[in-house]
Amino acid sequence: MRHLRSAALLAAALVLLLATDGTVVNAEAVTPAAGAAPRIRAVRLPDRSGPPRARDAWSGPAFDACTAPPLDTLKAWRDASPYGALGVYTSGSQRGCGQPRLTAEWVRQVRALGWRFLPVHVGLQAPCADPGHKPKRIDPGKAVEQGREEADEAARSLRALGFAKGSPVYLDIEAYPLRDPACGQAVVDFTLGWTAGLHAAGYRSGFYSSLDSGIADLAAAARAGGSPMPDALWYARWDGQADTDGSGALAPDLWTFHQRVHQYHGNVEETFGGATLTVDRNHVDGPTAR
C-alpha cells in the first residue's frame, strides 16, 4: 500500500440512487452538464446473496505491515502499543512480500492475543497504472469475470486461514491516473465482480485505494447507481489525521455506517515493548475479521 500520488479530484458527482445495503444514503444529486458524458457509467450486477451480516464492526487504531509479524512482536505490541487491529496480506498474486509465517495456526494464536484483522488481497491492477512491481493488469473486456475470479481466490484463502463467514477482505488497488475514463470503468467493473463474488461466498467486500483515484471512481459509481458496491472502503490519504471523516474528498453520505478505514501515515518505524516494525498507520471505523 505504498502508492499515494496526487491526481485531479473527480469533477462532478453523478445521479445518486439509494443502495440497498446502506452504502449510499439520500443526498442531493448533482447532474452532469448537458451533453457531458459521465466518467463512470452505472453497471448493475446480480447479487442474490447480498452482503453477509457483519461479524465485527470495530473502531480504533490499526497498522498494516508488508509481511505477517512474528508472534513475539505481536504479543509485545498488544501489551504496549495503542493498536488493536492489523492489516494482513492474505492472498493475491501481486503481494509485495513473502508470508512465511501466515498460516491458520498463526491466525489462531494472534486472535488469541486479542488482535482483530484487516485481510487484504493484492491481485490485478488498473489497466493504466504504473506497472512498477505489479505488472498484471485488469482486462477491461473481462473485468467483471476477473473480479469474480479474484474473489474466489480471496475466499479460499480466508477459509484456509480460519476466518469465518462474514469476515471482510479488502481489495488493494494501487493509485492510477484519472485521465482515462475507460481505465476507471475497468476498476469499477472489476470491483463490482469482486463484491458479487465475495457475497456469494459468504464474505464481506472491502476496497482499498488512494482517495484520489480508486476511491474517487468508486464514489462516482455509487452515485451513478452501480451495484453491488463494496461493504467498506479503506482509503489512503497520508494527511496525519487519525479519523474517517473523508479528508475533505469522500462525501459524508457515502459509506457512513461504520464502513470506513483511513490509512493516514505510511512507512513509519515504530517500537513497542522492545519490538520494532515498519508500518502504515490506520484508523478504523468498520468491519474487521476475528
Coordinates of C-alpha atoms in Angstrom, one line a residue:
M1 CA 0.0 0.0 0.0
R2 CA 2.9 2.3 -0.8
H3 CA 1.3 4.3 -3.5
L4 CA 0.0 7.8 -2.7
R5 CA 0.2 10.2 -5.6
S6 CA -1.7 13.4 -6.4
A7 CA -4.4 13.3 -9.0
A8 CA -7.2 15.6 -10.1
L9 CA -10.3 15.2 -8.0
L10 CA -13.4 14.0 -9.6
A11 CA -15.0 16.9 -11.4
A12 CA -18.7 16.2 -10.9
A13 CA -20.8 13.8 -8.9
L14 CA -23.4 11.7 -10.8
V15 CA -27.0 10.8 -10.0
L16 CA -27.5 9.2 -6.6
L17 CA -29.5 6.0 -6.2
L18 CA -30.1 4.6 -2.8
A19 CA -28.1 1.3 -2.3
T20 CA -29.9 -1.4 -0.6
D21 CA -27.1 -2.3 1.8
G22 CA -26.6 1.1 3.3
T23 CA -23.5 2.0 1.2
V24 CA -25.2 5.2 0.0
V25 CA -27.8 7.3 1.7
N26 CA -30.0 10.1 0.5
A27 CA -28.3 13.3 -0.7
E28 CA -28.9 15.9 -3.3
A29 CA -27.8 14.6 -6.7
V30 CA -25.6 16.6 -9.0
T31 CA -26.4 16.2 -12.7
P32 CA -23.6 16.5 -15.3
A33 CA -23.7 19.4 -17.7
A34 CA -25.9 18.9 -20.7
G35 CA -24.2 16.8 -23.3
A36 CA -21.3 15.8 -20.9
A37 CA -20.5 12.1 -20.9
P38 CA -20.2 10.7 -17.3
R39 CA -16.8 9.5 -16.4
I40 CA -18.2 6.3 -14.8
R41 CA -21.4 4.7 -16.0
A42 CA -23.8 2.7 -13.9
V43 CA -23.2 -1.1 -14.0
R44 CA -25.5 -3.4 -12.0
L45 CA -24.7 -7.0 -11.4
P46 CA -26.9 -9.7 -9.9
D47 CA -26.2 -10.0 -6.1
R48 CA -28.7 -12.6 -4.9
S49 CA -26.8 -13.3 -1.7
G50 CA -26.3 -9.7 -0.7
P51 CA -23.8 -8.7 1.9
P52 CA -23.5 -11.1 4.9
R53 CA -24.1 -9.9 8.3
A54 CA -21.0 -8.1 9.7
R55 CA -19.3 -10.2 12.4
D56 CA -17.2 -7.5 13.9
A57 CA -17.6 -3.7 13.3
W58 CA -14.9 -2.0 15.3
S59 CA -13.4 1.4 15.9
G60 CA -9.8 2.2 16.8
P61 CA -6.2 2.4 15.6
A62 CA -4.7 -0.3 13.4
F63 CA -1.5 -0.9 11.5
D64 CA -0.5 -2.8 8.4
A65 CA 2.8 -4.3 7.6
C66 CA 4.2 -5.9 4.4
T67 CA 4.7 -9.3 6.0
A68 CA 2.9 -11.0 8.9
P69 CA 4.8 -10.1 12.0
P70 CA 6.4 -12.6 14.5
L71 CA 4.1 -13.7 17.3
D72 CA 6.6 -12.4 19.9
T73 CA 6.4 -9.0 18.3
L74 CA 2.6 -9.0 18.3
K75 CA 2.5 -10.0 21.9
A76 CA 4.8 -7.1 22.8
W77 CA 2.7 -4.7 20.7
R78 CA -0.6 -6.0 22.2
D79 CA 0.7 -5.1 25.6
A80 CA 2.4 -1.8 24.9
S81 CA 1.0 -0.2 21.7
P82 CA -2.2 1.7 21.0
Y83 CA -3.1 -0.7 18.2
G84 CA -6.0 -3.2 18.3
A85 CA -6.1 -4.4 14.7
L86 CA -3.6 -5.3 12.0
G87 CA -3.7 -5.4 8.2
V88 CA -2.5 -8.7 6.8
Y89 CA -1.9 -9.6 3.1
T90 CA -3.8 -12.9 3.0
S91 CA -4.0 -13.5 -0.8
G92 CA -3.2 -12.3 -4.3
S93 CA -0.7 -12.9 -7.0
Q94 CA 0.9 -9.5 -6.6
R95 CA 1.7 -9.2 -2.9
G96 CA 4.8 -7.3 -2.3
C97 CA 6.3 -9.5 0.4
G98 CA 6.5 -13.2 1.2
Q99 CA 4.4 -14.6 4.0
P100 CA 6.4 -17.4 5.7
R101 CA 4.5 -17.1 9.0
L102 CA 1.0 -16.7 7.6
T103 CA -0.8 -20.0 8.5
A104 CA -4.1 -20.9 10.2
E105 CA -2.1 -21.6 13.4
W106 CA -0.5 -18.1 13.2
V107 CA -4.0 -16.6 12.8
R108 CA -5.3 -18.6 15.7
Q109 CA -2.6 -17.5 18.0
V110 CA -2.8 -13.9 17.0
R111 CA -6.5 -14.0 17.5
A112 CA -6.0 -15.4 21.0
L113 CA -3.8 -12.4 21.8
G114 CA -6.9 -10.2 21.2
W115 CA -6.0 -8.8 17.8
R116 CA -8.5 -8.0 15.1
F117 CA -7.6 -8.4 11.4
L118 CA -8.0 -6.5 8.2
P119 CA -7.4 -9.1 5.5
V120 CA -6.0 -7.7 2.2
H121 CA -5.9 -9.2 -1.3
V122 CA -3.5 -7.8 -3.9
G123 CA -4.2 -9.0 -7.4
L124 CA -4.8 -7.4 -10.8
Q125 CA -4.3 -3.7 -11.0
A126 CA -5.8 -0.8 -13.0
P127 CA -5.0 -1.0 -16.8
C128 CA -3.5 2.5 -16.7
A129 CA -1.4 2.1 -13.5
D130 CA 2.3 2.4 -13.5
P131 CA 3.5 -1.2 -13.9
G132 CA 6.2 -0.9 -11.3
H133 CA 6.3 -4.1 -9.2
K134 CA 2.7 -5.1 -10.1
P135 CA 2.6 -5.7 -13.9
K136 CA -0.5 -7.8 -14.0
R137 CA -3.5 -5.7 -15.2
I138 CA -7.2 -5.9 -15.4
D139 CA -8.5 -6.6 -18.9
P140 CA -11.4 -4.1 -19.4
G141 CA -13.3 -6.6 -21.6
K142 CA -13.1 -9.2 -18.8
A143 CA -13.1 -7.0 -15.7
V144 CA -16.3 -8.4 -14.1
E145 CA -15.2 -12.0 -14.7
Q146 CA -11.7 -11.3 -13.4
G147 CA -13.1 -9.7 -10.3
R148 CA -15.2 -12.8 -9.5
E149 CA -12.2 -15.0 -10.0
E150 CA -10.1 -12.9 -7.6
A151 CA -13.0 -13.0 -5.1
D152 CA -12.9 -16.8 -5.3
E153 CA -9.2 -16.9 -4.6
A154 CA -9.5 -14.5 -1.7
A155 CA -12.4 -16.5 -0.2
R156 CA -10.4 -19.8 -0.5
S157 CA -7.5 -18.1 1.4
L158 CA -9.8 -16.8 4.1
R159 CA -11.3 -20.3 4.6
A160 CA -7.8 -21.9 4.7
L161 CA -6.6 -19.4 7.3
G162 CA -9.7 -19.9 9.5
F163 CA -11.6 -16.7 9.0
A164 CA -15.3 -17.2 9.5
K165 CA -18.0 -16.3 7.1
G166 CA -19.0 -12.7 7.3
S167 CA -15.4 -11.6 7.6
P168 CA -14.2 -8.8 5.2
V169 CA -11.3 -8.9 2.8
Y170 CA -10.1 -5.6 1.2
L171 CA -9.1 -5.5 -2.5
D172 CA -5.9 -3.5 -2.8
I173 CA -5.9 -1.3 -6.0
E174 CA -2.8 0.9 -6.2
A175 CA -3.1 4.5 -7.4
Y176 CA -3.6 5.2 -11.0
P177 CA -4.1 8.4 -13.1
L178 CA -7.7 9.6 -13.6
R179 CA -7.1 10.9 -17.2
D180 CA -8.5 7.7 -18.8
P181 CA -12.2 7.1 -18.1
A182 CA -12.0 3.6 -19.6
C183 CA -9.4 2.7 -17.0
G184 CA -11.5 3.9 -14.2
Q185 CA -14.5 2.0 -15.5
A186 CA -12.4 -1.2 -15.7
V187 CA -11.5 -0.8 -12.0
V188 CA -15.2 -0.2 -11.1
D189 CA -16.4 -3.2 -13.1
F190 CA -13.7 -5.4 -11.6
T191 CA -14.7 -4.3 -8.1
L192 CA -18.4 -5.0 -8.7
G193 CA -17.5 -8.5 -9.8
W194 CA -15.2 -8.9 -6.7
T195 CA -18.1 -7.8 -4.5
A196 CA -20.7 -10.1 -6.0
G197 CA -18.2 -13.0 -5.8
L198 CA -17.4 -12.4 -2.2
H199 CA -21.1 -12.1 -1.2
A200 CA -21.8 -15.4 -3.0
A201 CA -19.0 -17.0 -1.0
G202 CA -20.4 -15.5 2.3
Y203 CA -17.8 -12.8 2.9
R204 CA -17.9 -9.1 3.0
S205 CA -16.3 -7.0 0.3
G206 CA -13.7 -4.3 1.1
F207 CA -11.9 -1.9 -1.3
Y208 CA -8.6 -0.1 -0.6
S209 CA -7.1 2.6 -2.8
S210 CA -5.9 6.2 -3.0
L211 CA -8.6 8.7 -2.2
D212 CA -7.7 10.5 -5.5
S213 CA -8.1 7.5 -7.8
G214 CA -9.8 4.2 -6.9
I215 CA -11.9 5.8 -4.2
A216 CA -13.0 8.7 -6.4
D217 CA -14.1 6.3 -9.1
L218 CA -16.0 4.0 -6.7
A219 CA -17.7 7.1 -5.3
A220 CA -18.8 8.1 -8.8
A221 CA -20.0 4.6 -9.4
A222 CA -22.1 4.6 -6.2
R223 CA -23.7 7.9 -7.2
A224 CA -24.4 6.6 -10.7
G225 CA -26.3 3.7 -9.1
G226 CA -23.8 0.9 -9.8
S227 CA -24.1 -2.2 -7.7
P228 CA -23.1 -4.2 -5.7
M229 CA -20.9 -1.7 -4.1
P230 CA -18.2 -2.8 -1.6
D231 CA -19.3 -3.0 2.0
A232 CA -16.4 -0.9 3.3
L233 CA -13.8 1.5 1.9
W234 CA -10.2 1.7 3.1
Y235 CA -8.9 5.0 1.7
A236 CA -5.3 6.2 1.6
R237 CA -4.6 9.9 2.3
W238 CA -1.4 10.5 4.3
D239 CA -2.6 13.6 6.0
G240 CA -1.7 12.6 9.6
Q241 CA -5.4 12.8 10.7
A242 CA -6.5 9.7 12.6
D243 CA -10.1 9.8 11.6
T244 CA -12.5 8.5 9.0
D245 CA -14.1 11.8 8.0
G246 CA -13.1 11.5 4.3
S247 CA -10.2 14.0 4.3
G248 CA -12.4 16.5 2.5
A249 CA -12.7 14.3 -0.5
L250 CA -15.0 11.4 0.4
A251 CA -18.6 12.8 0.8
P252 CA -20.2 12.3 4.2
D253 CA -23.2 10.5 2.7
L254 CA -21.2 7.6 1.3
W255 CA -20.1 4.5 3.2
T256 CA -21.3 6.0 6.5
F257 CA -22.5 3.1 8.6
H258 CA -19.2 2.0 10.2
Q259 CA -17.8 1.3 6.7
R260 CA -14.5 3.2 6.6
V261 CA -10.8 2.7 7.3
H262 CA -8.3 5.6 6.8
Q263 CA -4.6 5.0 6.1
Y264 CA -3.3 8.3 7.3
H265 CA 0.5 7.8 7.6
G266 CA 2.9 5.4 5.9
N267 CA 6.3 3.8 6.2
V268 CA 6.7 4.6 9.9
E269 CA 9.2 2.7 12.1
E270 CA 7.7 2.1 15.5
T271 CA 8.9 0.3 18.6
F272 CA 6.8 -1.0 21.4
G273 CA 7.8 -3.4 24.1
G274 CA 11.3 -3.6 22.6
A275 CA 10.0 -4.9 19.2
T276 CA 10.3 -2.8 16.0
L277 CA 8.2 -2.8 12.8
T278 CA 7.9 -0.6 9.8
V279 CA 4.1 0.0 9.4
D280 CA 1.4 2.2 7.9
R281 CA -0.9 3.8 10.4
N282 CA -4.7 3.5 10.1
H283 CA -7.8 4.5 11.9
V284 CA -10.7 2.0 11.6
D285 CA -14.4 2.5 11.9
G286 CA -15.6 -0.5 10.0
P287 CA -15.7 -4.3 9.6
T288 CA -12.7 -6.4 10.8
A289 CA -12.1 -10.1 11.0
R290 CA -11.5 -12.2 14.1

